[in-house]
């Protein structure tokens, strides 16, 4: 009640007012904070970037984790060691992760490019919108894939070996074995993985805040970061609260729709 319900209700309350977050005076604004958002190019840009980031990270992280988990599942030696190595990024604070990768993008990769001749590694990753976007995707992949690998490994361990042997006898290759045999059998694990990555993608804040700051030219500003900047940089708490409510509605709607669709497929399977 104290840390979830009360702040949520107050956030809805503040979203209907013009307030700088400091002054005791609050001016009732009605729904104008909401209507202004959809006429604001920065909000629409943040909305588009958030959707794009969420879609790309959901696909790359789940696909990568499924492939890695399948490789580890087929191994007889070093499986536990490698599983622990892949999970290491999840125990690191987001701040540390951001600083490590900022150093890699700005210092390590240009040095590697100079010594190897691989010029594409030496680009200024944070100076262009496209490269800044992919830099955040790469870090999100490194940070989130290890956790999904553990989930998918747990799911693969429940697959009946008789089914695998029957598929091998029928001539299924490794790609068919993974995507047409194993993946449908661990759909409950896939649902969990997609659900988690969708929520994390839509709510992304740490990586873009610490690595790009929303730049260049606010091209990597997520809805969460936009709400933060609106409140603590531009001191418009009413507008920031409205943006946060929109983000909440967006996350709730997308995840509920996603769960409904994927649960339906699980029942059909």
Short mmCIF file of N, CA, C and O in Angstrom, two decimals, residues 3-75:
data_model
loop_
_atom_site.label_atom_id
_atom_site.label_comp_id
_atom_site.label_asym_id
_atom_site.label_seq_id
_atom_site.Cartn_x
_atom_site.Cartn_y
_atom_site.Cartn_z
N UNK A 3 4.20 1.64 -0.76
CA UNK A 3 5.22 1.81 -1.80
C UNK A 3 4.71 1.54 -3.22
O UNK A 3 5.43 1.80 -4.18
N UNK A 4 3.51 1.00 -3.36
CA UNK A 4 3.00 0.71 -4.70
C UNK A 4 1.68 1.42 -4.96
O UNK A 4 1.56 2.25 -5.87
N UNK A 5 0.67 1.11 -4.15
CA UNK A 5 -0.68 1.61 -4.42
C UNK A 5 -0.77 3.13 -4.25
O UNK A 5 -1.28 3.85 -5.11
N UNK A 6 -0.26 3.65 -3.11
CA UNK A 6 -0.34 5.09 -2.85
C UNK A 6 0.41 5.91 -3.91
O UNK A 6 -0.15 6.87 -4.46
N UNK A 7 1.68 5.56 -4.24
CA UNK A 7 2.37 6.34 -5.29
C UNK A 7 1.66 6.24 -6.65
O UNK A 7 1.65 7.21 -7.41
N UNK A 8 1.07 5.09 -6.94
CA UNK A 8 0.38 4.92 -8.23
C UNK A 8 -0.84 5.84 -8.30
O UNK A 8 -1.06 6.53 -9.30
N UNK A 9 -1.61 5.86 -7.22
CA UNK A 9 -2.80 6.72 -7.19
C UNK A 9 -2.40 8.19 -7.25
O UNK A 9 -3.02 9.00 -7.96
N UNK A 10 -1.35 8.57 -6.50
CA UNK A 10 -0.89 9.96 -6.53
C UNK A 10 -0.35 10.33 -7.91
O UNK A 10 -0.50 11.47 -8.37
N UNK A 11 0.27 9.37 -8.58
CA UNK A 11 0.76 9.63 -9.93
C UNK A 11 -0.38 9.96 -10.88
O UNK A 11 -0.27 10.88 -11.70
N UNK A 12 -1.46 9.22 -10.77
CA UNK A 12 -2.65 9.51 -11.59
C UNK A 12 -3.19 10.90 -11.25
O UNK A 12 -3.56 11.68 -12.13
N UNK A 13 -3.20 11.22 -9.96
CA UNK A 13 -3.69 12.53 -9.51
C UNK A 13 -2.83 13.66 -10.09
O UNK A 13 -3.36 14.63 -10.64
N UNK A 14 -1.52 13.53 -9.99
CA UNK A 14 -0.61 14.58 -10.49
C UNK A 14 -0.71 14.75 -12.00
O UNK A 14 -0.44 15.83 -12.53
N UNK A 15 -1.08 13.68 -12.72
CA UNK A 15 -1.11 13.75 -14.18
C UNK A 15 -2.19 14.71 -14.70
O UNK A 15 -2.17 15.06 -15.88
N UNK A 16 -3.09 15.11 -13.84
CA UNK A 16 -4.15 16.06 -14.24
C UNK A 16 -3.85 17.49 -13.81
O UNK A 16 -4.72 18.36 -13.86
N UNK A 17 -2.60 17.74 -13.40
CA UNK A 17 -2.22 19.07 -12.92
C UNK A 17 -0.95 19.56 -13.61
O UNK A 17 -0.12 18.77 -14.04
N UNK A 18 -0.83 20.87 -13.70
CA UNK A 18 0.43 21.51 -14.06
C UNK A 18 1.18 21.78 -12.76
O UNK A 18 0.70 22.57 -11.93
N UNK A 19 2.35 21.16 -12.61
CA UNK A 19 3.08 21.27 -11.34
C UNK A 19 4.56 21.07 -11.61
O UNK A 19 4.95 20.18 -12.38
N UNK A 20 5.39 21.88 -11.00
CA UNK A 20 6.83 21.79 -11.23
C UNK A 20 7.53 20.84 -10.26
O UNK A 20 8.74 20.67 -10.31
N UNK A 21 6.76 20.25 -9.33
CA UNK A 21 7.34 19.32 -8.37
C UNK A 21 7.93 19.98 -7.15
O UNK A 21 8.37 19.29 -6.22
N UNK A 22 7.98 21.31 -7.11
CA UNK A 22 8.58 22.04 -5.99
C UNK A 22 7.57 22.96 -5.34
O UNK A 22 7.39 22.96 -4.12
N UNK A 23 6.91 23.76 -6.15
CA UNK A 23 5.96 24.74 -5.64
C UNK A 23 4.75 24.05 -5.01
O UNK A 23 4.30 23.01 -5.49
N UNK A 24 4.23 24.63 -3.90
CA UNK A 24 3.02 24.06 -3.30
C UNK A 24 1.76 24.32 -4.14
O UNK A 24 0.72 23.71 -3.90
N UNK A 25 1.87 25.19 -5.11
CA UNK A 25 0.72 25.53 -5.95
C UNK A 25 0.64 24.59 -7.15
O UNK A 25 1.61 24.39 -7.88
N UNK A 26 -0.53 24.01 -7.33
CA UNK A 26 -0.78 23.11 -8.45
C UNK A 26 -2.00 23.62 -9.22
O UNK A 26 -3.02 23.95 -8.62
N UNK A 27 -1.89 23.69 -10.53
CA UNK A 27 -2.98 24.18 -11.38
C UNK A 27 -3.63 23.02 -12.10
O UNK A 27 -2.95 22.24 -12.79
N UNK A 28 -4.93 22.91 -11.93
CA UNK A 28 -5.65 21.80 -12.57
C UNK A 28 -5.61 21.98 -14.09
O UNK A 28 -5.94 23.04 -14.61
N UNK A 29 -5.22 20.92 -14.80
CA UNK A 29 -5.07 21.00 -16.25
C UNK A 29 -5.99 20.05 -17.00
O UNK A 29 -5.97 20.02 -18.23
N UNK A 30 -6.75 19.26 -16.27
CA UNK A 30 -7.63 18.29 -16.93
C UNK A 30 -6.83 17.24 -17.69
O UNK A 30 -5.81 16.74 -17.20
N UNK A 31 -7.29 16.95 -18.88
CA UNK A 31 -6.61 15.92 -19.69
C UNK A 31 -5.59 16.53 -20.65
O UNK A 31 -5.09 15.83 -21.54
N UNK A 32 -5.29 17.79 -20.48
CA UNK A 32 -4.38 18.45 -21.43
C UNK A 32 -2.99 17.83 -21.43
O UNK A 32 -2.31 17.82 -22.46
N UNK A 33 -2.55 17.33 -20.25
CA UNK A 33 -1.24 16.67 -20.22
C UNK A 33 -1.20 15.45 -21.12
O UNK A 33 -0.15 15.10 -21.67
N UNK A 34 -2.35 14.79 -21.26
CA UNK A 34 -2.42 13.61 -22.12
C UNK A 34 -2.56 13.99 -23.60
O UNK A 34 -1.91 13.40 -24.46
N UNK A 35 -3.38 14.97 -23.88
CA UNK A 35 -3.59 15.37 -25.27
C UNK A 35 -2.34 16.01 -25.88
O UNK A 35 -2.05 15.84 -27.07
N UNK A 36 -1.60 16.75 -25.03
CA UNK A 36 -0.38 17.40 -25.52
C UNK A 36 0.67 16.38 -25.96
O UNK A 36 1.45 16.63 -26.88
N UNK A 37 0.69 15.23 -25.29
CA UNK A 37 1.71 14.24 -25.58
C UNK A 37 1.67 13.77 -27.02
O UNK A 37 2.71 13.62 -27.68
N UNK A 38 0.47 13.53 -27.51
CA UNK A 38 0.34 12.95 -28.85
C UNK A 38 0.51 14.01 -29.95
O UNK A 38 0.41 13.69 -31.13
N UNK A 39 0.75 15.25 -29.54
CA UNK A 39 1.11 16.30 -30.49
C UNK A 39 2.58 16.69 -30.35
O UNK A 39 3.07 17.53 -31.09
N UNK A 40 3.27 16.02 -29.41
CA UNK A 40 4.66 16.32 -29.11
C UNK A 40 5.57 15.36 -29.88
O UNK A 40 5.50 14.14 -29.70
N UNK A 41 6.43 15.89 -30.74
CA UNK A 41 7.29 15.04 -31.56
C UNK A 41 8.28 14.23 -30.73
O UNK A 41 8.65 13.11 -31.10
N UNK A 42 8.69 14.79 -29.59
CA UNK A 42 9.63 14.06 -28.74
C UNK A 42 8.95 12.84 -28.10
O UNK A 42 9.57 11.78 -27.97
N UNK A 43 7.69 12.99 -27.72
CA UNK A 43 6.96 11.85 -27.16
C UNK A 43 6.75 10.78 -28.22
O UNK A 43 6.95 9.58 -27.96
N UNK A 44 6.35 11.18 -29.42
CA UNK A 44 6.13 10.21 -30.50
C UNK A 44 7.44 9.52 -30.89
O UNK A 44 7.44 8.32 -31.18
N UNK A 45 8.54 10.28 -30.86
CA UNK A 45 9.84 9.68 -31.16
C UNK A 45 10.23 8.67 -30.08
O UNK A 45 10.74 7.58 -30.38
N UNK A 46 9.99 9.01 -28.81
CA UNK A 46 10.31 8.10 -27.71
C UNK A 46 9.42 6.86 -27.77
O UNK A 46 9.88 5.74 -27.49
N UNK A 47 8.16 7.06 -28.14
CA UNK A 47 7.23 5.93 -28.27
C UNK A 47 7.72 4.97 -29.35
O UNK A 47 7.74 3.74 -29.16
N UNK A 48 8.12 5.52 -30.51
CA UNK A 48 8.61 4.70 -31.61
C UNK A 48 9.89 3.97 -31.23
O UNK A 48 10.04 2.77 -31.51
N UNK A 49 10.82 4.69 -30.59
CA UNK A 49 12.08 4.05 -30.20
C UNK A 49 11.83 2.93 -29.19
O UNK A 49 12.44 1.86 -29.27
N UNK A 50 10.92 3.15 -28.25
CA UNK A 50 10.61 2.13 -27.24
C UNK A 50 10.05 0.88 -27.89
O UNK A 50 10.46 -0.25 -27.56
N UNK A 51 9.12 1.04 -28.83
CA UNK A 51 8.56 -0.10 -29.54
C UNK A 51 9.64 -0.83 -30.33
O UNK A 51 9.74 -2.06 -30.30
N UNK A 52 10.44 -0.07 -31.05
CA UNK A 52 11.50 -0.66 -31.89
C UNK A 52 12.51 -1.41 -31.03
O UNK A 52 12.89 -2.55 -31.36
N UNK A 53 12.91 -0.79 -29.93
CA UNK A 53 13.87 -1.43 -29.03
C UNK A 53 13.28 -2.71 -28.44
O UNK A 53 13.97 -3.75 -28.39
N UNK A 54 12.02 -2.66 -28.02
CA UNK A 54 11.39 -3.83 -27.41
C UNK A 54 11.29 -4.98 -28.41
O UNK A 54 11.61 -6.14 -28.08
N UNK A 55 10.86 -4.70 -29.62
CA UNK A 55 10.70 -5.75 -30.64
C UNK A 55 12.04 -6.40 -30.96
O UNK A 55 12.16 -7.64 -30.99
N UNK A 56 13.07 -5.58 -31.19
CA UNK A 56 14.38 -6.12 -31.55
C UNK A 56 14.99 -6.93 -30.41
O UNK A 56 15.54 -8.02 -30.62
N UNK A 57 14.87 -6.44 -29.18
CA UNK A 57 15.45 -7.17 -28.04
C UNK A 57 14.69 -8.46 -27.74
O UNK A 57 15.30 -9.46 -27.37
N UNK A 58 13.37 -8.44 -27.91
CA UNK A 58 12.60 -9.68 -27.70
C UNK A 58 13.05 -10.75 -28.69
O UNK A 58 13.27 -11.91 -28.31
N UNK A 59 13.21 -10.38 -29.94
CA UNK A 59 13.60 -11.35 -30.97
C UNK A 59 15.03 -11.83 -30.76
O UNK A 59 15.31 -13.04 -30.71
N UNK A 60 15.96 -10.89 -30.63
CA UNK A 60 17.38 -11.26 -30.54
C UNK A 60 17.71 -12.03 -29.26
O UNK A 60 18.42 -13.03 -29.31
N UNK A 61 17.17 -11.57 -28.13
CA UNK A 61 17.50 -12.22 -26.87
C UNK A 61 16.91 -13.63 -26.78
O UNK A 61 17.58 -14.57 -26.37
N UNK A 62 15.66 -13.79 -27.19
CA UNK A 62 15.03 -15.11 -27.09
C UNK A 62 15.60 -16.08 -28.11
O UNK A 62 15.84 -17.25 -27.79
N UNK A 63 15.85 -15.60 -29.31
CA UNK A 63 16.44 -16.47 -30.33
C UNK A 63 17.86 -16.86 -29.93
O UNK A 63 18.24 -18.04 -30.02
N UNK A 64 18.65 -15.88 -29.49
CA UNK A 64 20.01 -16.18 -29.06
C UNK A 64 20.06 -17.12 -27.87
O UNK A 64 20.86 -18.06 -27.84
N UNK A 65 19.19 -16.88 -26.90
CA UNK A 65 19.17 -17.72 -25.70
C UNK A 65 18.74 -19.14 -26.03
O UNK A 65 19.27 -20.11 -25.48
N UNK A 66 17.79 -19.28 -26.95
CA UNK A 66 17.32 -20.62 -27.33
C UNK A 66 18.43 -21.40 -28.03
O UNK A 66 18.63 -22.59 -27.75
N UNK A 67 19.17 -20.74 -28.91
CA UNK A 67 20.27 -21.41 -29.61
C UNK A 67 21.39 -21.79 -28.64
O UNK A 67 21.91 -22.91 -28.67
N UNK A 68 21.75 -20.86 -27.76
CA UNK A 68 22.81 -21.13 -26.79
C UNK A 68 22.40 -22.25 -25.84
O UNK A 68 23.19 -23.16 -25.54
N UNK A 69 21.16 -22.20 -25.36
CA UNK A 69 20.67 -23.24 -24.45
C UNK A 69 20.68 -24.61 -25.12
O UNK A 69 21.02 -25.62 -24.50
N UNK A 70 20.32 -24.64 -26.39
CA UNK A 70 20.32 -25.91 -27.13
C UNK A 70 21.74 -26.46 -27.27
O UNK A 70 21.97 -27.67 -27.12
N UNK A 71 22.70 -25.56 -27.55
CA UNK A 71 24.10 -25.99 -27.65
C UNK A 71 24.60 -26.54 -26.31
O UNK A 71 25.27 -27.57 -26.26
N UNK A 72 24.26 -25.83 -25.23
CA UNK A 72 24.69 -26.29 -23.91
C UNK A 72 24.00 -27.60 -23.54
O UNK A 72 24.61 -28.47 -22.90
N UNK A 73 22.74 -27.75 -23.93
CA UNK A 73 21.99 -28.97 -23.60
C UNK A 73 22.60 -30.19 -24.28
O UNK A 73 22.50 -31.31 -23.76
N UNK A 74 23.21 -29.97 -25.44
CA UNK A 74 23.82 -31.08 -26.18
C UNK A 74 25.23 -31.40 -25.71
O UNK A 74 25.84 -32.37 -26.18
N UNK A 75 25.77 -30.56 -24.82
CA UNK A 75 27.12 -30.77 -24.33
C UNK A 75 27.13 -31.74 -23.16
O UNK A 75 26.18 -31.82 -22.38
#
